[in-house]
mmCIF file of C-alpha atoms in Angstrom:
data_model
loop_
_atom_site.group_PDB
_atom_site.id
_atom_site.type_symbol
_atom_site.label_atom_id
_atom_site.label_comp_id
_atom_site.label_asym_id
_atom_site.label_seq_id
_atom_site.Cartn_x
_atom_site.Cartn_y
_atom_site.Cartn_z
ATOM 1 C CA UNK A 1 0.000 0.000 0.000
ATOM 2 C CA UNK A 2 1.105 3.133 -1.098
ATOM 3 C CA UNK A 3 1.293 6.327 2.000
ATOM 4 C CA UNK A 4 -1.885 9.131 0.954
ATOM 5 C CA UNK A 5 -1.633 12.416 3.032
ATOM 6 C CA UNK A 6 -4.984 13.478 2.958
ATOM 7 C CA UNK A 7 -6.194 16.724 1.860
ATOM 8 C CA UNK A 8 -7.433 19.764 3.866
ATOM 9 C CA UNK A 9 -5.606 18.614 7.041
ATOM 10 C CA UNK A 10 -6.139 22.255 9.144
ATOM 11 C CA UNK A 11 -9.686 20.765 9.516
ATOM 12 C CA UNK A 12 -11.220 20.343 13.393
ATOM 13 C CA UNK A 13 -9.206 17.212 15.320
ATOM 14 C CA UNK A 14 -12.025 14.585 16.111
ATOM 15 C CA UNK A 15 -11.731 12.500 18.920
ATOM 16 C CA UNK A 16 -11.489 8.847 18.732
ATOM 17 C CA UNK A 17 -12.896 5.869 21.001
ATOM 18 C CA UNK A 18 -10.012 4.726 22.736
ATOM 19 C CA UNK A 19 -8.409 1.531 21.838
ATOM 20 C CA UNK A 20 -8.803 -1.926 23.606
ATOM 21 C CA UNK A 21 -5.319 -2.357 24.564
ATOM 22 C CA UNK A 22 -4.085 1.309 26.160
ATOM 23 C CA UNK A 23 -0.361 0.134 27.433
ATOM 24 C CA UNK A 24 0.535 -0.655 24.193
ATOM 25 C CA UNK A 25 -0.162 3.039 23.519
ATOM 26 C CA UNK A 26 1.667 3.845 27.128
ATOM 27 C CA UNK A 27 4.470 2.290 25.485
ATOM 28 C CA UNK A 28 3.874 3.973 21.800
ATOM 29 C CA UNK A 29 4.109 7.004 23.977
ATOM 30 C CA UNK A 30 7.514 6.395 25.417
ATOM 31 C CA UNK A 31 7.318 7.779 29.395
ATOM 32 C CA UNK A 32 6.746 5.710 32.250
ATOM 33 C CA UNK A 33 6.296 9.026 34.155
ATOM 34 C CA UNK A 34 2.983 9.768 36.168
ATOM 35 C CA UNK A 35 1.105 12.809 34.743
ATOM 36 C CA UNK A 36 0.272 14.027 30.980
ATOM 37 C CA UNK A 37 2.691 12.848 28.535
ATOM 38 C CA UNK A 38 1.496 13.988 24.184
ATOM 39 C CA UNK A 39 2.394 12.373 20.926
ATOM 40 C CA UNK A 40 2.117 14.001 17.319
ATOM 41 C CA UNK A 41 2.539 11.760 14.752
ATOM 42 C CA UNK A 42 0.921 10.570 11.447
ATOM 43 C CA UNK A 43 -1.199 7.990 12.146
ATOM 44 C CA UNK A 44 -3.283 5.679 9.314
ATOM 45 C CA UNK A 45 -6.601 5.312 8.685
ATOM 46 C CA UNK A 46 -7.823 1.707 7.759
ATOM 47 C CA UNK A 47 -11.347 0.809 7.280
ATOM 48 C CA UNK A 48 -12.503 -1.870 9.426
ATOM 49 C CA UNK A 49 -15.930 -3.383 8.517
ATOM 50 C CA UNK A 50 -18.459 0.096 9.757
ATOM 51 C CA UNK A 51 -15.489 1.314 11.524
ATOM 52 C CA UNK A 52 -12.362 3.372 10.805
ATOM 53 C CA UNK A 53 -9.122 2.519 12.930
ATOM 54 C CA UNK A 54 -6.628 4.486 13.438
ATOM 55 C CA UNK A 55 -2.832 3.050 13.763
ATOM 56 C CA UNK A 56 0.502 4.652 14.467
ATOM 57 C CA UNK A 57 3.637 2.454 14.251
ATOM 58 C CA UNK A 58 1.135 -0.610 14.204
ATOM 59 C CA UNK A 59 -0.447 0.355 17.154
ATOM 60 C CA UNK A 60 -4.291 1.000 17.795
ATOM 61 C CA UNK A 61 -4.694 4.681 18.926
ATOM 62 C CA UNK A 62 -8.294 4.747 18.291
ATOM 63 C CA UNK A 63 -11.450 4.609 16.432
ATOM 64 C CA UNK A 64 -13.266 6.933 14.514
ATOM 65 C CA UNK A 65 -16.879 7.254 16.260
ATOM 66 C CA UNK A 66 -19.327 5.334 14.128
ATOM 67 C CA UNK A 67 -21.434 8.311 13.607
ATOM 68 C CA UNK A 68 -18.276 10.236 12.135
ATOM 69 C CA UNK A 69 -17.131 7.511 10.336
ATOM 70 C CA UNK A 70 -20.484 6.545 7.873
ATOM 71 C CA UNK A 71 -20.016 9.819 6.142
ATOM 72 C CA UNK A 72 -16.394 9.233 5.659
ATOM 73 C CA UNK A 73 -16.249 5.463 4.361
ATOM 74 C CA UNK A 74 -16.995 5.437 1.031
ATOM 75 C CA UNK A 75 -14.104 8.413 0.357
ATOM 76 C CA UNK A 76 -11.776 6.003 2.219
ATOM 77 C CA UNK A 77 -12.656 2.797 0.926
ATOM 78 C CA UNK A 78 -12.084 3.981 -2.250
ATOM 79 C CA UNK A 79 -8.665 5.279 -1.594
ATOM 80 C CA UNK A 80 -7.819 1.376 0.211
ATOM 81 C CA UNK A 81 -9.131 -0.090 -3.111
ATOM 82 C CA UNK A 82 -6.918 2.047 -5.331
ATOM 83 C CA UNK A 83 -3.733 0.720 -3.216
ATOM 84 C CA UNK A 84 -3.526 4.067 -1.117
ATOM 85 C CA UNK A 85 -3.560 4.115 2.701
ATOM 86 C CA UNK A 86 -4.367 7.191 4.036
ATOM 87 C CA UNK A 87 -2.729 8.838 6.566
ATOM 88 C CA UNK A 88 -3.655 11.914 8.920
ATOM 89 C CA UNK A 89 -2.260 13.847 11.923
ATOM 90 C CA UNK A 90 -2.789 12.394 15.245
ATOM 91 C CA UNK A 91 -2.220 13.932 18.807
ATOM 92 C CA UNK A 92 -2.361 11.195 21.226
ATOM 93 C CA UNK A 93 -2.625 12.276 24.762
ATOM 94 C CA UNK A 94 -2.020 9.553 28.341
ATOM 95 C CA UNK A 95 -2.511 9.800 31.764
ATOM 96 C CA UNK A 96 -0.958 7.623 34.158
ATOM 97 C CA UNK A 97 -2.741 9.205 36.992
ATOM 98 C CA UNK A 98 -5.941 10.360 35.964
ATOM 99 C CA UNK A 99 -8.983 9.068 35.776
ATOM 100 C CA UNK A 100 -12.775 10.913 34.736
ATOM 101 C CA UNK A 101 -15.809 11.017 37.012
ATOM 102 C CA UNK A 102 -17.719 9.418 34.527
ATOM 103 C CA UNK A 103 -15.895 6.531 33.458
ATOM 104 C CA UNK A 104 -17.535 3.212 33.319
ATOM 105 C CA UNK A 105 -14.673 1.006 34.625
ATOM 106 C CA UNK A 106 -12.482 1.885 37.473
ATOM 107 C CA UNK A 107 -9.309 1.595 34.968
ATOM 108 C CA UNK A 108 -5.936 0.523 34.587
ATOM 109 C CA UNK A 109 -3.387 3.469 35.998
ATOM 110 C CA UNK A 110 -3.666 4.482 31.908
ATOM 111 C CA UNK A 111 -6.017 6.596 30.360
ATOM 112 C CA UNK A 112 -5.764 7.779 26.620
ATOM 113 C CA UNK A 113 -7.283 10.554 25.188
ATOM 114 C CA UNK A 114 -6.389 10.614 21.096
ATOM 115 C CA UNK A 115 -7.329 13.164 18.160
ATOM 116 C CA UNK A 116 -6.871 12.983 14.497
ATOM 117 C CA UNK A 117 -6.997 16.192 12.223
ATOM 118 C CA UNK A 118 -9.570 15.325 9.532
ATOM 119 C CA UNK A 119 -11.610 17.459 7.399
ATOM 120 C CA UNK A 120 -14.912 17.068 5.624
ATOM 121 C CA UNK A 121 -15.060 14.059 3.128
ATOM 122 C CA UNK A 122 -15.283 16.381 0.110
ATOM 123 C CA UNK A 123 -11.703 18.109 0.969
ATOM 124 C CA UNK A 124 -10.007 14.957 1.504
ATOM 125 C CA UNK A 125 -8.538 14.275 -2.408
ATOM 126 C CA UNK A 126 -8.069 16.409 -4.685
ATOM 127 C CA UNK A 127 -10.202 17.040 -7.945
ATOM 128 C CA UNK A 128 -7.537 16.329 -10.359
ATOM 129 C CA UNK A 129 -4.777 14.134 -10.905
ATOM 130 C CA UNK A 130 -1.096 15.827 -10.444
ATOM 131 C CA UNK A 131 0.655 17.496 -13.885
ATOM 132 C CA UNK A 132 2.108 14.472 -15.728
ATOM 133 C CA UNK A 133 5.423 16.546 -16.426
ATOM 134 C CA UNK A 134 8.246 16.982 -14.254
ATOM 135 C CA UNK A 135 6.782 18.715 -11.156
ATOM 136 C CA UNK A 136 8.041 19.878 -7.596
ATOM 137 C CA UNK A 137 5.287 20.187 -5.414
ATOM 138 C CA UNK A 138 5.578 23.567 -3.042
ATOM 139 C CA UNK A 139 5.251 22.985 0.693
ATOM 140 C CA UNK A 140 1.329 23.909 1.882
ATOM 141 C CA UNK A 141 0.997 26.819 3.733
ATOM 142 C CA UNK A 142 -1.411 30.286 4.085
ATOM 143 C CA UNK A 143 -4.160 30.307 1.538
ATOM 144 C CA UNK A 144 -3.255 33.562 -0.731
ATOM 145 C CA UNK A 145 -6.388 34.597 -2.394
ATOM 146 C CA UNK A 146 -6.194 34.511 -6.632
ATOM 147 C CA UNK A 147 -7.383 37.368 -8.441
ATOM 148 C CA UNK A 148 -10.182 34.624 -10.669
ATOM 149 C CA UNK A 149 -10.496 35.819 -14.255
ATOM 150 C CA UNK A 150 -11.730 32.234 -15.951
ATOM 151 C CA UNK A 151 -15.970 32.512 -16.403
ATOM 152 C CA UNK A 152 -17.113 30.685 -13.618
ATOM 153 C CA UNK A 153 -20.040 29.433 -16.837
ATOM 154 C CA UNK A 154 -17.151 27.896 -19.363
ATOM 155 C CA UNK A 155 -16.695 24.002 -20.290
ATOM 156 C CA UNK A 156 -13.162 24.914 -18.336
ATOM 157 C CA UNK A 157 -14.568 25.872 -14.780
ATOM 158 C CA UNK A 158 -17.308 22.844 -14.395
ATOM 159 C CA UNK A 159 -14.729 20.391 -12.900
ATOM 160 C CA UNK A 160 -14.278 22.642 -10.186
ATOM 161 C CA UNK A 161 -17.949 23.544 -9.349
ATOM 162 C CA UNK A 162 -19.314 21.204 -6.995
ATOM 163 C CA UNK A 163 -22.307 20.455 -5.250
ATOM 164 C CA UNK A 164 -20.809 21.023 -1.853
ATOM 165 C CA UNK A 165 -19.392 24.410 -2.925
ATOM 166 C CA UNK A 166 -15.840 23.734 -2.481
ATOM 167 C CA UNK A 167 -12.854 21.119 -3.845
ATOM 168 C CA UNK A 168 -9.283 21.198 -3.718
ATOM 169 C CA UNK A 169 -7.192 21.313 -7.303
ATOM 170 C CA UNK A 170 -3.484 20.671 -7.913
ATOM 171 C CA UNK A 171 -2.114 23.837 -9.469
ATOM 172 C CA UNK A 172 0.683 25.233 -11.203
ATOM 173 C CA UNK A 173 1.915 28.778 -10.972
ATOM 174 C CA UNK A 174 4.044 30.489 -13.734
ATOM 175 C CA UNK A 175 5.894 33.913 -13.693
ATOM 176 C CA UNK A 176 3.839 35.946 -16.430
ATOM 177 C CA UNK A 177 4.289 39.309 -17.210
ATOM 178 C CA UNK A 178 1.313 41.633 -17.546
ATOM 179 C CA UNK A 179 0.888 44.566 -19.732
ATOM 180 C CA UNK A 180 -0.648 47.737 -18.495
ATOM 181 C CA UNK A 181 -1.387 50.810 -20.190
ATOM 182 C CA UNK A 182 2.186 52.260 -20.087
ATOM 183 C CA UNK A 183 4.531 49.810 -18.604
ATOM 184 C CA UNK A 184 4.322 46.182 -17.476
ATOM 185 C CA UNK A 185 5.044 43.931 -14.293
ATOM 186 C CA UNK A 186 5.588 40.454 -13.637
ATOM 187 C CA UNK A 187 3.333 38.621 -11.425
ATOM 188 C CA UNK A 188 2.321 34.721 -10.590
ATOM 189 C CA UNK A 189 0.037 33.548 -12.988
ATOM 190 C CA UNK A 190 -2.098 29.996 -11.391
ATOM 191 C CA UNK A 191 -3.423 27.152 -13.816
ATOM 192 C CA UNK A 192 -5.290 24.584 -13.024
ATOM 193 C CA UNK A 193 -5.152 21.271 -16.236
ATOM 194 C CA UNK A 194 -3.213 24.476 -18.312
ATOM 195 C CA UNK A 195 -6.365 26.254 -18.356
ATOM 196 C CA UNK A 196 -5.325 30.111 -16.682
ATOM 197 C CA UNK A 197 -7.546 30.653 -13.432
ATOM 198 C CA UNK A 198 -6.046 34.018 -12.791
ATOM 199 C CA UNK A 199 -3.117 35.601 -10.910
ATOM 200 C CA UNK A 200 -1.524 36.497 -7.264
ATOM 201 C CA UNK A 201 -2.085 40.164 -6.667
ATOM 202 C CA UNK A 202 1.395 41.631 -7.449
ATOM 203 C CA UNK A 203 2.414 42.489 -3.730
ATOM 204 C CA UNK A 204 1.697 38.755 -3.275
ATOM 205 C CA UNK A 205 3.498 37.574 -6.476
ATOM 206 C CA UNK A 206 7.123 39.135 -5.279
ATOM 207 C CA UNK A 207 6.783 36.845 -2.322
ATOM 208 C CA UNK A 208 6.562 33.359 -4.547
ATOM 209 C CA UNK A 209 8.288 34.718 -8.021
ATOM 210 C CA UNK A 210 12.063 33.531 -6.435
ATOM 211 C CA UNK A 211 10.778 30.091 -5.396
ATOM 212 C CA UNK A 212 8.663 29.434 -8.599
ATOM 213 C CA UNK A 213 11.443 30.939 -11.230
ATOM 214 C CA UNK A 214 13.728 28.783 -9.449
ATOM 215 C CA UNK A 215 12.045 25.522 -9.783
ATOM 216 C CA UNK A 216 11.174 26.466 -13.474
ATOM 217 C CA UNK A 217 14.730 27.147 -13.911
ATOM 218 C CA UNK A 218 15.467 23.335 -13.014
ATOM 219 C CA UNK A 219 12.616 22.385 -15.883
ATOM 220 C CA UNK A 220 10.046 21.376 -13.506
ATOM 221 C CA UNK A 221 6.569 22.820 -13.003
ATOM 222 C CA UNK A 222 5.940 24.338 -9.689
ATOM 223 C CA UNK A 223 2.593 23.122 -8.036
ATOM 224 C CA UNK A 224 0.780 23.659 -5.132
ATOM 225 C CA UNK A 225 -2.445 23.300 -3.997
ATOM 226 C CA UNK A 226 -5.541 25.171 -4.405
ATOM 227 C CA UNK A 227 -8.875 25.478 -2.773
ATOM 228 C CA UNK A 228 -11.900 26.682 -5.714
ATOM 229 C CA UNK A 229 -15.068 28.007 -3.931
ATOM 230 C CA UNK A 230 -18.044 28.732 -5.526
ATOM 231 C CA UNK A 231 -21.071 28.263 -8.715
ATOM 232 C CA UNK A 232 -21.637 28.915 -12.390
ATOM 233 C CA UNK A 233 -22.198 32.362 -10.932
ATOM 234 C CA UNK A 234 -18.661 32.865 -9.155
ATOM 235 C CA UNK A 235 -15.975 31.445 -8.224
ATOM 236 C CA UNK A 236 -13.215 32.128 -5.889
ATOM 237 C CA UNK A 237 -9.916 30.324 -5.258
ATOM 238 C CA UNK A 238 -7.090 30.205 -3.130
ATOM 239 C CA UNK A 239 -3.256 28.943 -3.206
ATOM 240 C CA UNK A 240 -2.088 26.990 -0.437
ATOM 241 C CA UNK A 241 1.834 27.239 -0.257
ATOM 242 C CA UNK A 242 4.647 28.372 1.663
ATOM 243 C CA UNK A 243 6.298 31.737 -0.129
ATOM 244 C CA UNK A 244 9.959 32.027 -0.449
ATOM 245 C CA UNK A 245 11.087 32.867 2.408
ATOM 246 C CA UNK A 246 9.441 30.562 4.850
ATOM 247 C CA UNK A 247 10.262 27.514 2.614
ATOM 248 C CA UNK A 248 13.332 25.863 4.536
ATOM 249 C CA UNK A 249 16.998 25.004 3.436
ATOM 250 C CA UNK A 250 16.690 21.539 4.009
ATOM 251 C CA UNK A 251 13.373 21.378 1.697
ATOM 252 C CA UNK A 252 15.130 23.332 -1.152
ATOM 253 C CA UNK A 253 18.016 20.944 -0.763
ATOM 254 C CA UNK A 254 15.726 17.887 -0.741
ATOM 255 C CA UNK A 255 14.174 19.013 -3.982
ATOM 256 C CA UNK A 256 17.724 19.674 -6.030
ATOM 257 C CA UNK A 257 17.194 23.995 -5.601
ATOM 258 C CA UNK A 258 20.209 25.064 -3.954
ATOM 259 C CA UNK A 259 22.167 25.673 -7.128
ATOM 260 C CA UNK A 260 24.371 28.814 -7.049
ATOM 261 C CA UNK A 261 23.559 29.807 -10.525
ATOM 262 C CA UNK A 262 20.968 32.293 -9.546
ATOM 263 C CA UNK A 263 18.034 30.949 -11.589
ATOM 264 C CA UNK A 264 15.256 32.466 -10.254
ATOM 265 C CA UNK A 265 16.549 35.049 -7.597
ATOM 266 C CA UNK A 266 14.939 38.498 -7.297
ATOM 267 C CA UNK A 267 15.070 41.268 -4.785
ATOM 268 C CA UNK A 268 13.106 40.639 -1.383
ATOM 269 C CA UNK A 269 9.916 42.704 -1.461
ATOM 270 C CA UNK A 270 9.503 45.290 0.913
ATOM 271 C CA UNK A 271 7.073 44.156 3.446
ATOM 272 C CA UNK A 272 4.958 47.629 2.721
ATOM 273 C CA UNK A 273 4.267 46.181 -0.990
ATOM 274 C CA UNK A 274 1.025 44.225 1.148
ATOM 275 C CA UNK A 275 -0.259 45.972 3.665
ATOM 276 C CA UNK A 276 -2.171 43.161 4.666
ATOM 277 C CA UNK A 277 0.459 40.584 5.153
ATOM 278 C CA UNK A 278 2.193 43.897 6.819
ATOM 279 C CA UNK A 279 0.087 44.096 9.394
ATOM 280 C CA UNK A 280 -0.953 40.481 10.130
ATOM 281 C CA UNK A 281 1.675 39.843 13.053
ATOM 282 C CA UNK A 282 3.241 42.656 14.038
ATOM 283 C CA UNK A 283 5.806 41.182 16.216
ATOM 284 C CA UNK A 284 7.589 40.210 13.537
ATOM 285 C CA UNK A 285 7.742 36.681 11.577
ATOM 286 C CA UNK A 286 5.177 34.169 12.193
ATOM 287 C CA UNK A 287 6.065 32.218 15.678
ATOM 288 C CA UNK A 288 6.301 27.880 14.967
ATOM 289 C CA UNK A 289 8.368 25.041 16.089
ATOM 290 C CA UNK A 290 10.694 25.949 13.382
ATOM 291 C CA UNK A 291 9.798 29.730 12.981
ATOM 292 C CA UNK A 292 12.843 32.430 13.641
ATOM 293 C CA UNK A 293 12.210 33.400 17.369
ATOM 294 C CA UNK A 294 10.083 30.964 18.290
ATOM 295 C CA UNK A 295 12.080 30.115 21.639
ATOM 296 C CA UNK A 296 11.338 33.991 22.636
ATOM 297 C CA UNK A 297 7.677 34.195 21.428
ATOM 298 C CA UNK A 298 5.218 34.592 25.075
ATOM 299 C CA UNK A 299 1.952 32.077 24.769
ATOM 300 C CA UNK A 300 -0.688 34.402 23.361
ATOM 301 C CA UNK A 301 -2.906 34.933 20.432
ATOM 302 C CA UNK A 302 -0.971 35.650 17.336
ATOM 303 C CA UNK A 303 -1.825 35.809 13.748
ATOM 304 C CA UNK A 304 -2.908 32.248 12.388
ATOM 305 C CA UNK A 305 -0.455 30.637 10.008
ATOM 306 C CA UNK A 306 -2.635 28.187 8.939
ATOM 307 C CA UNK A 307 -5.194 30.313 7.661
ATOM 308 C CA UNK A 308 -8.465 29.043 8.716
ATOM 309 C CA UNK A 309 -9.168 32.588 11.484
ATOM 310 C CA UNK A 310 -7.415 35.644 12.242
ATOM 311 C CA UNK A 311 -5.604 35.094 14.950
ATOM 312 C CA UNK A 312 -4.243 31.303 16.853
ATOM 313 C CA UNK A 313 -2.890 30.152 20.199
ATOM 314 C CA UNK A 314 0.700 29.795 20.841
ATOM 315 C CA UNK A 315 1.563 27.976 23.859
ATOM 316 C CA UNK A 316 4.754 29.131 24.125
ATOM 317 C CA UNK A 317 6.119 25.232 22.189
ATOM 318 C CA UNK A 318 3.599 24.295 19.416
ATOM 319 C CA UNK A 319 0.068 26.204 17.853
ATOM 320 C CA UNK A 320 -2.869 24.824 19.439
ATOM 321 C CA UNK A 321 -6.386 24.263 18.206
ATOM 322 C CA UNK A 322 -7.446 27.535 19.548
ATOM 323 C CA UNK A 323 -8.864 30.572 17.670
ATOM 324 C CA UNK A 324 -10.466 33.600 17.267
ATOM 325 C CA UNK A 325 -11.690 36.666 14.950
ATOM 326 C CA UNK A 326 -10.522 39.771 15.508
ATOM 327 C CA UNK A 327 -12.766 42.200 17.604
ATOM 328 C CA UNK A 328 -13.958 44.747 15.096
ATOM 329 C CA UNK A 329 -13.178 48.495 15.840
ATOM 330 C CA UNK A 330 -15.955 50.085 17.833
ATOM 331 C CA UNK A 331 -17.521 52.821 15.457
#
């Protein structure tokens, strides 16, 4: 069986029915200490009859309640049958010395409490099938809004429309230059099966331009992912992808990009080209287990990397699943 990351992982973590056999997870775990020990791993999803087990390394974390689980079946079943296993994010919490009011057994010493990041069945695959030419696939990060200039009505666009509103694409982005009235500038234009969707606003295209001239320099296509919203009446779309600077040494040298030919370099932008992305965290550069200043960054509310709200909890080691909007400006 081949490894599937499913799609549209920043989704809510559901909780699973804890597993028969909890010390193997004690042991999965790795501490024999009393109190709260965590594990984040990827974990696998294989369907089970009606149910949907969840394994790490082998082990049992948990199952996916059956309620949960009907609606998601016949996505994952069909992934199984293709030779995929899919595989999600799992936090797996144990307590050796804690037990809850309302359990029904008076317990072992071990209690597990596990999650598994999974959004809605629809957002789990993507629409299409990846570019059949030599592609490097961008890290996923914030969702940067596309400026959508393909009739949402066309033979092109009704792929994307579905009935649940939403669908994620593979996408490729390409440095095009655009003509204005007296001059021109370059921004990132997005495809989606060669058919032009639109472009990155052109603050937002100076921030991905070095990354996707680079790979294009290699003769590879850059792709990411993207998120199309919408009808026959409009349609909006986003990129998911890390931009140039956030994207990590180790992943450019992973992926054959740390030439020193230059391909692809071009002045950093000035952060006051996007006001928006300006102003999102003003303390500086997004905070993260790998983030620059992360080890001096005070647990708080900060701007959310992932994109789902405005602003996300930082616990001082790792984002949490907390968030919050922004309080609008009393008028």
């Amino acid at each position: 069986m081949q490894m599937f990351d499913l799609w549209g992982q920043v989704g809510a973590y559901v909780p699973l029915e804890p597993p028969a056999d909890k010390t193997a997870v004690r042991a999965l775990v790795g501490s024999t200490s009393a109190g709260r020990d965590e594990l984040r791993s990827n974990a696998t999803l294989s369907v089970d009859g009606s149910k949907l087990r969840a394994e790490v390394s082998g082990v049992a974390v948990g199952w996916v309640p059956v309620e949960v689980a009907s609606s998601y079946l016949p996505v994952l079943a069909a992934l199984t049958a293709q030779g995929r296993l899919p595989r999600v994010t799992a936090r797996i919490n144990v307590y050796d010395s804690y037990q809850p009011e309302d359990a029904d057994s008076a317990g072992d010493g071990v209690w597990v409490s596990s999650y598994i990041a999974l959004a809605e069945p629809h957002l789990l695959q993507p629409l299409n099938a990846p570019p059949t030419a030599a592609h490097v696939e961008l890290p996923e990060g914030r969702k940067q809004k596309v400026a959508v200039t393909v009739d949402p009505s066309s033979v092109d666009a009704r792929p994307w429309i579905q009935p649940e509103g939403a669908g994620w694409v593979y996408c490729s982005l390409h440095a095009h230059e655009e003509q204005l009235a007296r001059t021109t500038r370059e921004v990132v234009q997005v495809e989606v099966d060669s058919v032009v969707v639109g472009t990155l606003t052109p603050a937002m295209s100076k921030n991905f331009l070095p990354l996707v001239k680079l790979v294009a320099a290699t003769g590879r296509l850059p792709v990411a992912r993207g998120l199309i919203k919408g009808n026959h009446l409009q349609l909006e779309m986003t990129v998911a992808a890390l931009k140039s600077s956030e994207v990590t040494q180790a992943w450019l040298r992973d992926n054959d990009l740390t030439g020193d030919n230059g391909a692809g370099r071009v002045p950093a932008p000035d952060v006051t080209d996007d006001p928006i992305e300006a102003a999102a965290d003003p303390a500086g550069d997004d905070p993260g287990p790998d983030g620059a200043g992360a080890d001096a960054r005070e647990p708080g509310f900060y701007a959310d990397p992932q994109g789902m709200a405005d602003e996300r909890f930082w616990d001082g080691f790792d984002w949490t699943s907390r968030i919050r909007m922004r309080p609008k400006p009393a008028r």
